Short mmCIF file of C-alpha atoms and ligand atoms in Angstrom, two decimals:
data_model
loop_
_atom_site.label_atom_id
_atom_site.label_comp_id
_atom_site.label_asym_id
_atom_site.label_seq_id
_atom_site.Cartn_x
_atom_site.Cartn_y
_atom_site.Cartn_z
CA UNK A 416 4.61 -20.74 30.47
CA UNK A 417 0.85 -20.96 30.60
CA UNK A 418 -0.77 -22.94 26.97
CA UNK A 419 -1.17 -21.19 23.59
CA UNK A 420 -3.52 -21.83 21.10
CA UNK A 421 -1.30 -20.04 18.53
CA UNK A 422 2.32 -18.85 18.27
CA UNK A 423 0.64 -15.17 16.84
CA UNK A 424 -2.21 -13.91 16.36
CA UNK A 425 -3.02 -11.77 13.48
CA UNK A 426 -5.99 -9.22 13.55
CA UNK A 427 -7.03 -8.05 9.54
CA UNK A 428 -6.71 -9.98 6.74
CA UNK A 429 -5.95 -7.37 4.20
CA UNK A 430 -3.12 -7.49 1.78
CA UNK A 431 -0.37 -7.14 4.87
CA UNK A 432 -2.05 -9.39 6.88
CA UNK A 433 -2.33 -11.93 4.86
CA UNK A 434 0.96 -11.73 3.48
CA UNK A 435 1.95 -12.18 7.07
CA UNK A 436 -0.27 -15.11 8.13
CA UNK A 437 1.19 -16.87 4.60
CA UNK A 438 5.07 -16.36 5.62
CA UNK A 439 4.35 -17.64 8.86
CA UNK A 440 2.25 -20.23 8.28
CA UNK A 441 4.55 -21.33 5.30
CA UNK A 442 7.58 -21.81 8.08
CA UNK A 443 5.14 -23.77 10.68
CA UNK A 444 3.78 -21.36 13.07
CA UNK A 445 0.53 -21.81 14.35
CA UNK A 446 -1.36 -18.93 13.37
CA UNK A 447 -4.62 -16.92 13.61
CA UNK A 448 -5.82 -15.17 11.01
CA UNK A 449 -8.73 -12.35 12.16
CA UNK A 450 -10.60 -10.89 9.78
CA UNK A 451 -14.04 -9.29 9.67
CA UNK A 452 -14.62 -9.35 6.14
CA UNK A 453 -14.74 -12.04 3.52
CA UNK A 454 -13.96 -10.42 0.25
CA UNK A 455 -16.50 -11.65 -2.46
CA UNK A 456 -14.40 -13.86 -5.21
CA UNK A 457 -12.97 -12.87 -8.17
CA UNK A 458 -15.04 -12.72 -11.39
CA UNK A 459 -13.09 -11.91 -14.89
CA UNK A 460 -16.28 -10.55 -16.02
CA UNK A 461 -16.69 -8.16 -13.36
CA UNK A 462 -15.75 -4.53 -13.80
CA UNK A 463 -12.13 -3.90 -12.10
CA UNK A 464 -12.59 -2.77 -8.15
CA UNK A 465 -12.53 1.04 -7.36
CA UNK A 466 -9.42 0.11 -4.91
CA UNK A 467 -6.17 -0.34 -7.23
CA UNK A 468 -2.60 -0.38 -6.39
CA UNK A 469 0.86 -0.09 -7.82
CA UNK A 470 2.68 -2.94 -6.61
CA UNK A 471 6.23 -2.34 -6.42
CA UNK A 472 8.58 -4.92 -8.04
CA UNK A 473 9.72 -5.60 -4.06
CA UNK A 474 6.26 -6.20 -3.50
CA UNK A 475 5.89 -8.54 -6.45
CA UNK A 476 9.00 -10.58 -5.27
CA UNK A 477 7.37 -11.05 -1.79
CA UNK A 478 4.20 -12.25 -3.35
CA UNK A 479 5.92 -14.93 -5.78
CA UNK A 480 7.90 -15.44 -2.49
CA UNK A 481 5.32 -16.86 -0.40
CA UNK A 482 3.82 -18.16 -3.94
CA UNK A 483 0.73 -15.60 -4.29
CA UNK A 484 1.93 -14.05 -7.45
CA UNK A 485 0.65 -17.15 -9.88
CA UNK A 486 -2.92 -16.20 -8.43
CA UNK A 487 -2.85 -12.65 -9.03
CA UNK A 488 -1.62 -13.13 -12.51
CA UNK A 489 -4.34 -15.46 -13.00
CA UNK A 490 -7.27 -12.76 -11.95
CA UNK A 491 -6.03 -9.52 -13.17
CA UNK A 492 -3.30 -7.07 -13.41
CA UNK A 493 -1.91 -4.40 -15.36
CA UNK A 494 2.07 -4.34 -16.13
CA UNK A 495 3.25 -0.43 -16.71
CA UNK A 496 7.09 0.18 -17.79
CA UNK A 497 6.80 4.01 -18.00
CA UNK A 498 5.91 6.51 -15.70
CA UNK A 499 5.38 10.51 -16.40
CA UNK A 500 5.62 13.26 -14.03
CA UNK A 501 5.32 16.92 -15.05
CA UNK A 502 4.16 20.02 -13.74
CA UNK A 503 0.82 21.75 -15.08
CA UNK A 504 1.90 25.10 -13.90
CA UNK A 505 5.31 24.73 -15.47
CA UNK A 506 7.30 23.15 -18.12
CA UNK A 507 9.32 20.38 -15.66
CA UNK A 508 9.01 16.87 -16.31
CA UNK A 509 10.39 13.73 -15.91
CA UNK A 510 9.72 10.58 -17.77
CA UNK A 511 10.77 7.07 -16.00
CA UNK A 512 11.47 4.18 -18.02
CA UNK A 513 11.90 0.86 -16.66
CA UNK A 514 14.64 0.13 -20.18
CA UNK A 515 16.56 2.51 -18.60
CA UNK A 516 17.55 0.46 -15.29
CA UNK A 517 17.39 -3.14 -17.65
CA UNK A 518 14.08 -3.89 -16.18
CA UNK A 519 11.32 -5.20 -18.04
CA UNK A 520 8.54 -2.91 -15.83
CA UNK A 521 8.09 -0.64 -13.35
CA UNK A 522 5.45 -2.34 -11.36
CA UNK A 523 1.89 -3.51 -12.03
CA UNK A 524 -1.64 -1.68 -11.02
CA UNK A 525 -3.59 -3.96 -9.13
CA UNK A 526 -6.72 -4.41 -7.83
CA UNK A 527 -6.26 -4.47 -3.46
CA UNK A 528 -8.59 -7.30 -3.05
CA UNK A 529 -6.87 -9.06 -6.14
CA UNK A 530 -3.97 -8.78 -4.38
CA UNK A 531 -5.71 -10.14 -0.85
CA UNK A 532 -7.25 -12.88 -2.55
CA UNK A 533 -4.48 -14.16 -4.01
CA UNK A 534 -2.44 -14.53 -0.62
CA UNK A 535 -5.42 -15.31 0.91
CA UNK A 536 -5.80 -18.57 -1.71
CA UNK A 537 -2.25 -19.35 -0.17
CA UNK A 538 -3.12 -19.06 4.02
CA UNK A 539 -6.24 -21.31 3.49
CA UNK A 540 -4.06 -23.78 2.03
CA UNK A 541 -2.21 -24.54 4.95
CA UNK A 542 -3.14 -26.31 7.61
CA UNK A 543 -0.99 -24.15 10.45
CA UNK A 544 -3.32 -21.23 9.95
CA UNK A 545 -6.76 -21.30 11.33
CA UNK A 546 -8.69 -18.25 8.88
CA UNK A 547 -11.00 -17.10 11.46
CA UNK A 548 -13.84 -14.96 9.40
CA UNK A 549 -16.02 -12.92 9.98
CA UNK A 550 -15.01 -12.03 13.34
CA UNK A 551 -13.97 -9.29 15.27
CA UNK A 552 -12.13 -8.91 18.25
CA UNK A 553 -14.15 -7.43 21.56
CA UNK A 554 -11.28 -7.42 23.83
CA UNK A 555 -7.25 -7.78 23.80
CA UNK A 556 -5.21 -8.65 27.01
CA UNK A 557 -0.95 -8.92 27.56
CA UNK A 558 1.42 -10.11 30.19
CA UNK A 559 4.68 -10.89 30.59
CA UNK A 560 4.24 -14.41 28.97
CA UNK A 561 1.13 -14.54 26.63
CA UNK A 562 -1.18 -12.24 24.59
CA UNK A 563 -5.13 -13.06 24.79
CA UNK A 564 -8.05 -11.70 22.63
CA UNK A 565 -11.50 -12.61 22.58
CA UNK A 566 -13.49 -12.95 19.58
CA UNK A 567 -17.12 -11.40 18.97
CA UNK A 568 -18.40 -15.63 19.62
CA UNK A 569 -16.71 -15.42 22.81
CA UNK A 570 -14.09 -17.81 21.66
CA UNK A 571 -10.44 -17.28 23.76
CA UNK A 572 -7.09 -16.89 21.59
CA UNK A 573 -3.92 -16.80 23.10
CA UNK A 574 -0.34 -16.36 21.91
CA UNK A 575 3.45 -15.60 22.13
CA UNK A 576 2.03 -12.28 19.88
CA UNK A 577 -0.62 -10.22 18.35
CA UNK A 578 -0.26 -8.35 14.55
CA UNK A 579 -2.53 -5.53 14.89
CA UNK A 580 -2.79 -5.61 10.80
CA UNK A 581 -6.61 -3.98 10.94
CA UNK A 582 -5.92 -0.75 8.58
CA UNK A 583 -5.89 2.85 9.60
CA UNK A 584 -8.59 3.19 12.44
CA UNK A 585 -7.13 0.34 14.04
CA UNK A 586 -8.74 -1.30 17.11
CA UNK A 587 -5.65 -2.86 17.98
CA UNK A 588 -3.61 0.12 18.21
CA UNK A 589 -6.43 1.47 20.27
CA UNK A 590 -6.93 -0.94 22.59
CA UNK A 591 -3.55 -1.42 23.13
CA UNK A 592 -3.35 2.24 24.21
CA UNK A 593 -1.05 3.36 21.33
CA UNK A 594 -1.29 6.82 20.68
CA UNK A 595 -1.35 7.94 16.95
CA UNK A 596 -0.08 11.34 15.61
CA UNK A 597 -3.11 12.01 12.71
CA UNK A 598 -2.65 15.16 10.07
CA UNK A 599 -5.51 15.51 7.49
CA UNK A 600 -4.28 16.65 4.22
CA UNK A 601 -7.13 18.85 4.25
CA UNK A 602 -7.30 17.31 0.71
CA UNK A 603 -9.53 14.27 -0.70
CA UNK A 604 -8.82 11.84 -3.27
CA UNK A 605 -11.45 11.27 -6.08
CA UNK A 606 -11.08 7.98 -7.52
CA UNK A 607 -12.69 6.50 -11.01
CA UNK A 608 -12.93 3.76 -12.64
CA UNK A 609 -12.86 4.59 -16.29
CA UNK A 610 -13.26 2.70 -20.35
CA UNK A 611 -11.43 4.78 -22.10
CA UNK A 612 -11.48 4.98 -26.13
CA UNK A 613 -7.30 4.03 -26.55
CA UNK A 614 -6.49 0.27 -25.08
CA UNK A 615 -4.04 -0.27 -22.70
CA UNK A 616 -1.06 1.62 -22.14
CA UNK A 617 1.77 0.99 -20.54
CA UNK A 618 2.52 4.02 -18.91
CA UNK A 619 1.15 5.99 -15.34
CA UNK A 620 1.38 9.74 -14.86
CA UNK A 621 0.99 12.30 -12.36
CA UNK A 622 0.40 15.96 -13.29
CA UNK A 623 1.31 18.30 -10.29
CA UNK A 624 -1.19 21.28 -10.13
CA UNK A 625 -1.60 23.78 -7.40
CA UNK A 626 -4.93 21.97 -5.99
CA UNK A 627 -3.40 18.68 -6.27
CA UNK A 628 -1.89 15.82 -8.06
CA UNK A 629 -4.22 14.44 -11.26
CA UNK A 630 -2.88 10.87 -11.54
CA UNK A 631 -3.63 8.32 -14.54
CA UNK A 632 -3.34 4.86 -13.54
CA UNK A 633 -3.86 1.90 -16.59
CA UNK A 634 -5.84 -1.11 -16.24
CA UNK A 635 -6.31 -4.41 -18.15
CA UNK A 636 -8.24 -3.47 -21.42
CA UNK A 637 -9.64 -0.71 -22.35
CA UNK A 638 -9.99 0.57 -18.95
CA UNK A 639 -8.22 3.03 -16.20
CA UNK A 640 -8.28 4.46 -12.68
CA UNK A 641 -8.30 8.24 -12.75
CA UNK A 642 -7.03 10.17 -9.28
CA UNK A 643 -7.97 13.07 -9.00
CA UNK A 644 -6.77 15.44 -5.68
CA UNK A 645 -8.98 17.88 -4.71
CA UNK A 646 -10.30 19.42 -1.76
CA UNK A 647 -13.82 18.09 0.22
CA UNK A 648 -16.18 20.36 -1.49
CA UNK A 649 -15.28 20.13 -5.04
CA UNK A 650 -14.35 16.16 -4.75
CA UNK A 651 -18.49 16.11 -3.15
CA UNK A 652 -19.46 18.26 -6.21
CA UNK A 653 -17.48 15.99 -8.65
CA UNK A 654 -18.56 13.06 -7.31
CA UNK A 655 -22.68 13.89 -7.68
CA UNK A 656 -22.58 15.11 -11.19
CA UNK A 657 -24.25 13.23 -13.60
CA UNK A 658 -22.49 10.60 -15.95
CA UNK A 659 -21.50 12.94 -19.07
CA UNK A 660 -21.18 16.24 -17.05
CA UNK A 661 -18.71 14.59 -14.80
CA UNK A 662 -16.83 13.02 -18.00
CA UNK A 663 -16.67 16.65 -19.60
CA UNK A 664 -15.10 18.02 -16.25
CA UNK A 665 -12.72 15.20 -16.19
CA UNK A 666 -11.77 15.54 -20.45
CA UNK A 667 -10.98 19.00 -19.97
CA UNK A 668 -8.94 18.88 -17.08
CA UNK A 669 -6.31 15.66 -17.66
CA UNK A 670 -4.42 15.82 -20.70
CA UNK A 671 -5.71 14.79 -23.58
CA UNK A 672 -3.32 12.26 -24.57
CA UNK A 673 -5.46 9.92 -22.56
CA UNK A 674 -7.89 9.96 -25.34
CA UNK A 675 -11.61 10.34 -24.74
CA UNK A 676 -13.14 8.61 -21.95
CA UNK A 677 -16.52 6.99 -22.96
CA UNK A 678 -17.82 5.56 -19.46
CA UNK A 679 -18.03 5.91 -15.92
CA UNK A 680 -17.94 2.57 -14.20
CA UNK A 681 -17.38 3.13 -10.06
CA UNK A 682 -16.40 6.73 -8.22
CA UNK A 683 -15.38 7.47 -4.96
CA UNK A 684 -13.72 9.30 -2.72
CA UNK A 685 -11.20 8.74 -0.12
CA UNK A 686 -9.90 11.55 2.76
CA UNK A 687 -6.13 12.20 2.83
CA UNK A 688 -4.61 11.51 6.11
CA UNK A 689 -1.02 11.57 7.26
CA UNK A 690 -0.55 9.15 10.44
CA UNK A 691 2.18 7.31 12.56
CA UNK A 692 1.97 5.63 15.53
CA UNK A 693 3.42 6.71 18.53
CA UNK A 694 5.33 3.26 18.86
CA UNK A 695 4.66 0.08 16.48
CA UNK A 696 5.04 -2.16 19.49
CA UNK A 697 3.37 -2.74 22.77
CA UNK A 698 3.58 -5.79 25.10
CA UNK A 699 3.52 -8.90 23.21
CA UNK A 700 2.01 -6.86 20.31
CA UNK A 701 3.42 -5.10 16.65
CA UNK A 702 1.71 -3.14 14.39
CA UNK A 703 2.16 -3.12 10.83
CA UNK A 704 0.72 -1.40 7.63
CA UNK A 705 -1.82 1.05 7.97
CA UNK A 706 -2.37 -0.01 11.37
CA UNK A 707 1.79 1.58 12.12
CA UNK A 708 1.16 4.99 9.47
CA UNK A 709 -1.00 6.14 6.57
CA UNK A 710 0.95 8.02 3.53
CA UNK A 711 -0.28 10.24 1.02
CA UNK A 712 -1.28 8.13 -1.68
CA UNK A 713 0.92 10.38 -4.77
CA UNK A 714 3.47 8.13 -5.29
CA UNK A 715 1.38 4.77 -4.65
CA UNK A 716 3.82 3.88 -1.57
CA UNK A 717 0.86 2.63 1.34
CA UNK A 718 0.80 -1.08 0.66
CA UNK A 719 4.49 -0.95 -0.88
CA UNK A 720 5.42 0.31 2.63
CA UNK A 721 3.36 -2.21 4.51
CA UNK A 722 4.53 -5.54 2.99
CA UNK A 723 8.28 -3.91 3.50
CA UNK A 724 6.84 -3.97 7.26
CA UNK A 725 5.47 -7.35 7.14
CA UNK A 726 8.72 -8.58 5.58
CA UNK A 727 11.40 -7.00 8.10
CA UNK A 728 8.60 -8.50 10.78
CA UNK A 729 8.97 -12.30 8.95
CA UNK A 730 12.84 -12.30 9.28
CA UNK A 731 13.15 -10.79 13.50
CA UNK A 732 9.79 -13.45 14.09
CA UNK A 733 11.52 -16.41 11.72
CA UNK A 734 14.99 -15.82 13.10
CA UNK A 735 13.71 -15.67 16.97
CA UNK A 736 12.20 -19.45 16.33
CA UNK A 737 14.85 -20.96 14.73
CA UNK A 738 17.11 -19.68 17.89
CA UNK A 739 14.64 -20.60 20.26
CA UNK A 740 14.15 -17.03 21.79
CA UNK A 741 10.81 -15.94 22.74
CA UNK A 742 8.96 -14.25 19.22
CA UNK A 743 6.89 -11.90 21.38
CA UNK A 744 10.11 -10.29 23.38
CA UNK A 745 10.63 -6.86 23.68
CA UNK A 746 13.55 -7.19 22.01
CA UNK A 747 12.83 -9.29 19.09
CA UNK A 748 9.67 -6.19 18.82
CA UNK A 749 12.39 -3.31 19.07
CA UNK A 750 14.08 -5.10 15.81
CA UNK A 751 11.52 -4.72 14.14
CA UNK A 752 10.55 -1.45 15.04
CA UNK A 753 13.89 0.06 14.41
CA UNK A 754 14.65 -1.44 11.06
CA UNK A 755 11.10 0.23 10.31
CA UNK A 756 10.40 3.46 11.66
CA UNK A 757 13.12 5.54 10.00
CA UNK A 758 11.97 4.24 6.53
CA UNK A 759 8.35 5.14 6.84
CA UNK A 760 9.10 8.42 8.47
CA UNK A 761 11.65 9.34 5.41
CA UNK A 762 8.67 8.39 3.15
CA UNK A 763 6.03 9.90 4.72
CA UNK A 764 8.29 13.40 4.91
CA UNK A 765 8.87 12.53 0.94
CA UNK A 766 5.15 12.82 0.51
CA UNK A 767 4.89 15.46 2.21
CA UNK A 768 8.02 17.86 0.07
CA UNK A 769 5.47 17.35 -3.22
CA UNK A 770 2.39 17.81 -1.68
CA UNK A 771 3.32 21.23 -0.02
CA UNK A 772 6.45 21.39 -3.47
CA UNK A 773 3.56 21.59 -5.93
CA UNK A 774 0.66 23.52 -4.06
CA UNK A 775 2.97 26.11 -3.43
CA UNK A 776 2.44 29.16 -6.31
CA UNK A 777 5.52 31.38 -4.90
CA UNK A 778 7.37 32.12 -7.81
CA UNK A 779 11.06 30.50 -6.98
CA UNK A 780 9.15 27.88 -5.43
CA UNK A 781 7.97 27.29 -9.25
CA UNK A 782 11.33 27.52 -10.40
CA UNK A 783 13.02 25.59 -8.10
CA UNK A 784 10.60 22.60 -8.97
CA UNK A 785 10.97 23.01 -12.18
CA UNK A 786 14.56 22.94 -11.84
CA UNK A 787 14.35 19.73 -9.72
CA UNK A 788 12.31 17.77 -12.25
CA UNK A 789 14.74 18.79 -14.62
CA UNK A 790 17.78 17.70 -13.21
CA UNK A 791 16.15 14.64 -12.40
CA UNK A 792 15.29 14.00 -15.74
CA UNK A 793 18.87 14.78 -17.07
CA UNK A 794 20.66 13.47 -14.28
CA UNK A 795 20.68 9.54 -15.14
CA UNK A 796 22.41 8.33 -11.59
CA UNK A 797 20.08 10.50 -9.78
CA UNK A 798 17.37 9.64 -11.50
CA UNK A 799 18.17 5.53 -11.78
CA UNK A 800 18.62 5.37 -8.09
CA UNK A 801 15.41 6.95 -7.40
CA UNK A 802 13.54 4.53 -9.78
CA UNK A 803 15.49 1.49 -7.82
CA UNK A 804 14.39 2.86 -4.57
CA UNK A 805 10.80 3.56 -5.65
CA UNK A 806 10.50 -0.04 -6.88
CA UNK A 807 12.16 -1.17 -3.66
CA UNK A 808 15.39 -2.72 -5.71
CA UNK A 809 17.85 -0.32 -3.61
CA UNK A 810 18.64 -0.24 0.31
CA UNK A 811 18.65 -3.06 3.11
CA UNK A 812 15.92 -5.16 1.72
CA UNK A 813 13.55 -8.05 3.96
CA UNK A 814 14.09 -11.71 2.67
CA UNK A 815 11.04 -11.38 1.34
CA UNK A 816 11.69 -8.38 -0.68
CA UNK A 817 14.62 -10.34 -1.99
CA UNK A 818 12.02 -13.24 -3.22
CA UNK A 819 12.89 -15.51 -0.36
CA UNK A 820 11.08 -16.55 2.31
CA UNK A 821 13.84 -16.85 5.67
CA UNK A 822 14.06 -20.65 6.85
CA UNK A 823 11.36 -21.61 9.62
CA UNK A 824 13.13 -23.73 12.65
C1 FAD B 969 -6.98 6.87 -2.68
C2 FAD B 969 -5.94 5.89 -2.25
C3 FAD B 969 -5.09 5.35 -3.21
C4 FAD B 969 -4.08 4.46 -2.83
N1 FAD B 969 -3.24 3.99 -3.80
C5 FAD B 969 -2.22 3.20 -3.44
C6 FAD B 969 -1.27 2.71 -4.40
O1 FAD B 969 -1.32 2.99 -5.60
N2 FAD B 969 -0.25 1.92 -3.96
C7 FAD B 969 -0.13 1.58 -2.64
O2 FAD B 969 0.83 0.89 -2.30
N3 FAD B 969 -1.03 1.98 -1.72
C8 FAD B 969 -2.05 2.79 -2.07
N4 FAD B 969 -2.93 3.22 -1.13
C9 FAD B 969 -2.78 2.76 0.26
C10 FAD B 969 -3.20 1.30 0.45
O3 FAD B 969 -4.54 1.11 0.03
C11 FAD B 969 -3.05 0.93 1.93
O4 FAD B 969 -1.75 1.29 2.35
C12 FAD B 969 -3.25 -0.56 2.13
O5 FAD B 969 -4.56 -0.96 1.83
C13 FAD B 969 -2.94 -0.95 3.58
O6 FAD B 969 -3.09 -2.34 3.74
P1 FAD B 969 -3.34 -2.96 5.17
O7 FAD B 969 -3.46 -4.43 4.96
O8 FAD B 969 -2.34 -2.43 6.15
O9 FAD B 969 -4.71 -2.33 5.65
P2 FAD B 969 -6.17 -2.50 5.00
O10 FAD B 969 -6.09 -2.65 3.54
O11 FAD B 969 -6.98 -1.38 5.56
O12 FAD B 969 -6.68 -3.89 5.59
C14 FAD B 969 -7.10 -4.01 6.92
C15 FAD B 969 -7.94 -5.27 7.05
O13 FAD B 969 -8.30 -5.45 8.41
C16 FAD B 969 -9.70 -5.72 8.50
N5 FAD B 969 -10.12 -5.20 9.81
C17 FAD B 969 -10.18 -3.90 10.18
N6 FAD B 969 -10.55 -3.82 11.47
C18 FAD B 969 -10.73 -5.08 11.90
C19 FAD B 969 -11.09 -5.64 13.17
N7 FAD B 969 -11.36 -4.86 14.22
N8 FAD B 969 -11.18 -6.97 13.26
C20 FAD B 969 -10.92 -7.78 12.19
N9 FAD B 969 -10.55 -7.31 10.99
C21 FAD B 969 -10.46 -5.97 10.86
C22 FAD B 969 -10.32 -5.02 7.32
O14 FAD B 969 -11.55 -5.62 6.94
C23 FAD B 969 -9.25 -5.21 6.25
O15 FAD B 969 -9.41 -6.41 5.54
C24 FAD B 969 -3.95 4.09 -1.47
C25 FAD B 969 -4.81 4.60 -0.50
C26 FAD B 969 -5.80 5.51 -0.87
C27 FAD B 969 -6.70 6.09 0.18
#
């Protein structure tokens, strides 16, 4: 075998990313860290970032896993123990409680590059991982016995495998030759940043209407993300109104339990776009995250998913080492790939039942959801099960997800 400079290679140092180059490093394997990007550092004075997520409590076990978690609880994040989901064209609704299932919360909102800097703190603590940023890649080579990429300095990498961990438009992917199966939504999430007039609460919702979901997401203080689901034009319109006409649109249209919003702090907007990769593997070569499939953000599953991928990918890599077998094999890759594909593809079809559920006005189509939200409010082993699963606290779980990072060799 010809020399490496690295056992993998890891292109985008995003939240799944990282978490990978921090597992592997952790265990001793020589690793490269790609990124393009150098997220600007945390300030607690600065207004929260437009880009939040609910991390899952499988997700938060990961993090303290690889000993991130300490970090993000030192920055910024917002616990939530109850979560609301009702229909605005009905009377349906379901309220989740994390006291139900003996758990103290549901998950916590946080803020993505929170969440990357924290695991990020972790890789450039160790000395196996070489954090090569800002650079790109400008071209990606396989054979039967070593990967190769070469960076935008013209610097050679080579390794036993490459993580294409670069996000939805992938490079990887592409210049691997990976086909992708893409689906717009034809919909486009409006996000805000919001001070709102109550403090905290401890509780997300998600209103179903016909032109999408309206989703209330709390932050730290007296602050909140507000989701709004709409389609291009009206998200455009939204999104250029001035300060108070834009607040009056969005007071009259989520409930106004919220209490009054009193300021604007960051909007944007973000298209909705199904997508799965053909195959998550290619010589010497895995794709995880976004790179592997983009959900529809609803039920806050994206990065949930991805460090699920990132975990399954720790234990085949970890356990290939410590037997001596060859990390980049085929089938070390197919492992992975198997364990993973039928998950995301049952979650992505999930998303896809309430987005096409709710948007549909057919009368027994109303009923029936109605009737479903219902039963899954009064149906406490139904309803349990799906809170364990949505946390990730039910099914075949990573190490990882079970707060323990596998032995190295
Ligand atoms: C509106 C909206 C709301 C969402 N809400 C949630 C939520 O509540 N919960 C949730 O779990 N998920 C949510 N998601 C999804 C979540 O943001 C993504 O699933 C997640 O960011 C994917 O992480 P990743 O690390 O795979 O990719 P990314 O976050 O896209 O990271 C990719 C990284 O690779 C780098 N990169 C890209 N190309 C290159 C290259 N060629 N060379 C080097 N580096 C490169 C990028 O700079 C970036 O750092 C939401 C998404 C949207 C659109």
């Amino acid at each position: 075998m010809r020399h490496h400079t690295h056992d993998v290679i890891i292109i985008g140092g995003g939240m799944v990313g990282a978490m990978l180059a921090a597992s592997f490093g952790q265990r001793g394997l020589q690793t490269a860290l790609v990124e393009m990007q150098e997220p600007a550092p945390f300030s607690p004075d600065d207004p929260p970032d437009l880009r939040v997520s609910a991390i899952s409590i499988a997700s938060q076990r990961m993090l303290e896993a690889v000993g991130a978690w300490p970090a993000v609880e030192d920055m910024r994040l917002c616990p939530y123990r109850r979560m609301l989901v009702w229909d605005g064209e009905g009377r349906g609704e379901t309220l989740f409680d994390s006291g139900d299932i003996y758990e103290p919360v549901l998950g916590n909102i946080v803020e993505n590059r929170v969440t990357q800097l924290a695991l990020l703190s972790v890789v450039k603590s160790l000395d196996s991982v070489d954090w090569l940023c800002p650079h790109r890649i400008t071209a990606l080579s396989t054979d039967t016995d070593r990967a190769s990429v070469t960076l935008d300095n013209g610097q050679v990498l080579s390794a036993a495998l490459i993580v294409g961990a670069d996000g939805a438009r992938s490079q990887v992917r592409d210049l691997a030759g990976i086909q992708v199966e893409r689906q717009p939504y034809g919909q486009h999430a409006l996000v805000a940043t919001v001070s709102t007039e109550l403090p905290q609460q401890d509780i997300t919702w998600q209103r179903f209407v016909p032109d999408g979901p309206q989703a209330f997401l709390p932050l730290p203080g007296h602050q909140a993300s507000m989701v709004w689901y709409h389609n291009e034009d009206n998200v455009a319109r939204l999104k250029a109104l001035p300060e108070a006409a834009f607040i009056a649109e969005m007071q009259a249209t989520f409930p106004q339990r919220l209490g009054a919003i009193t300021q604007v702090i960051e909007r944007g907007s973000f298209p909705l776009i199904k997508s799965h990769a053909a195959s998550y593997t290619g010589q010497r070569l895995v794709l995880v995250g976004d790179a592997a499939h983009t959900i529809h953000p609803l039920a806050g599953q994206g990065v949930n998913l991805g460090f699920m991928d990132a975990g399954e990918l720790v234990d085949q890599v970890l356990h290939a080492h410590r037997i001596g077998r060859d990390i980049g094999s085929a089938r070390v890759l197919r492992a992975y790939e198997r364990a993973r594909r039928g998950y995301n593809r049952i979650m992505i079809g999930t998303m896809d039942v309430f987005h096409h559920g709710f948007a549909d006005q057919k009368l027994p189509v109303k009923l029936l959801r109605n009737a479903a939200l219902d039963v899954a409010n009064r149906v406490k082993p139904l309803k349990h099960f799906a809170m364990r699963y949505a946390m990730g606290l039910a099914g075949d779980l990573p190490s990882l997800a079970r707060g323990q990072l596998p032995d190295g060799p």
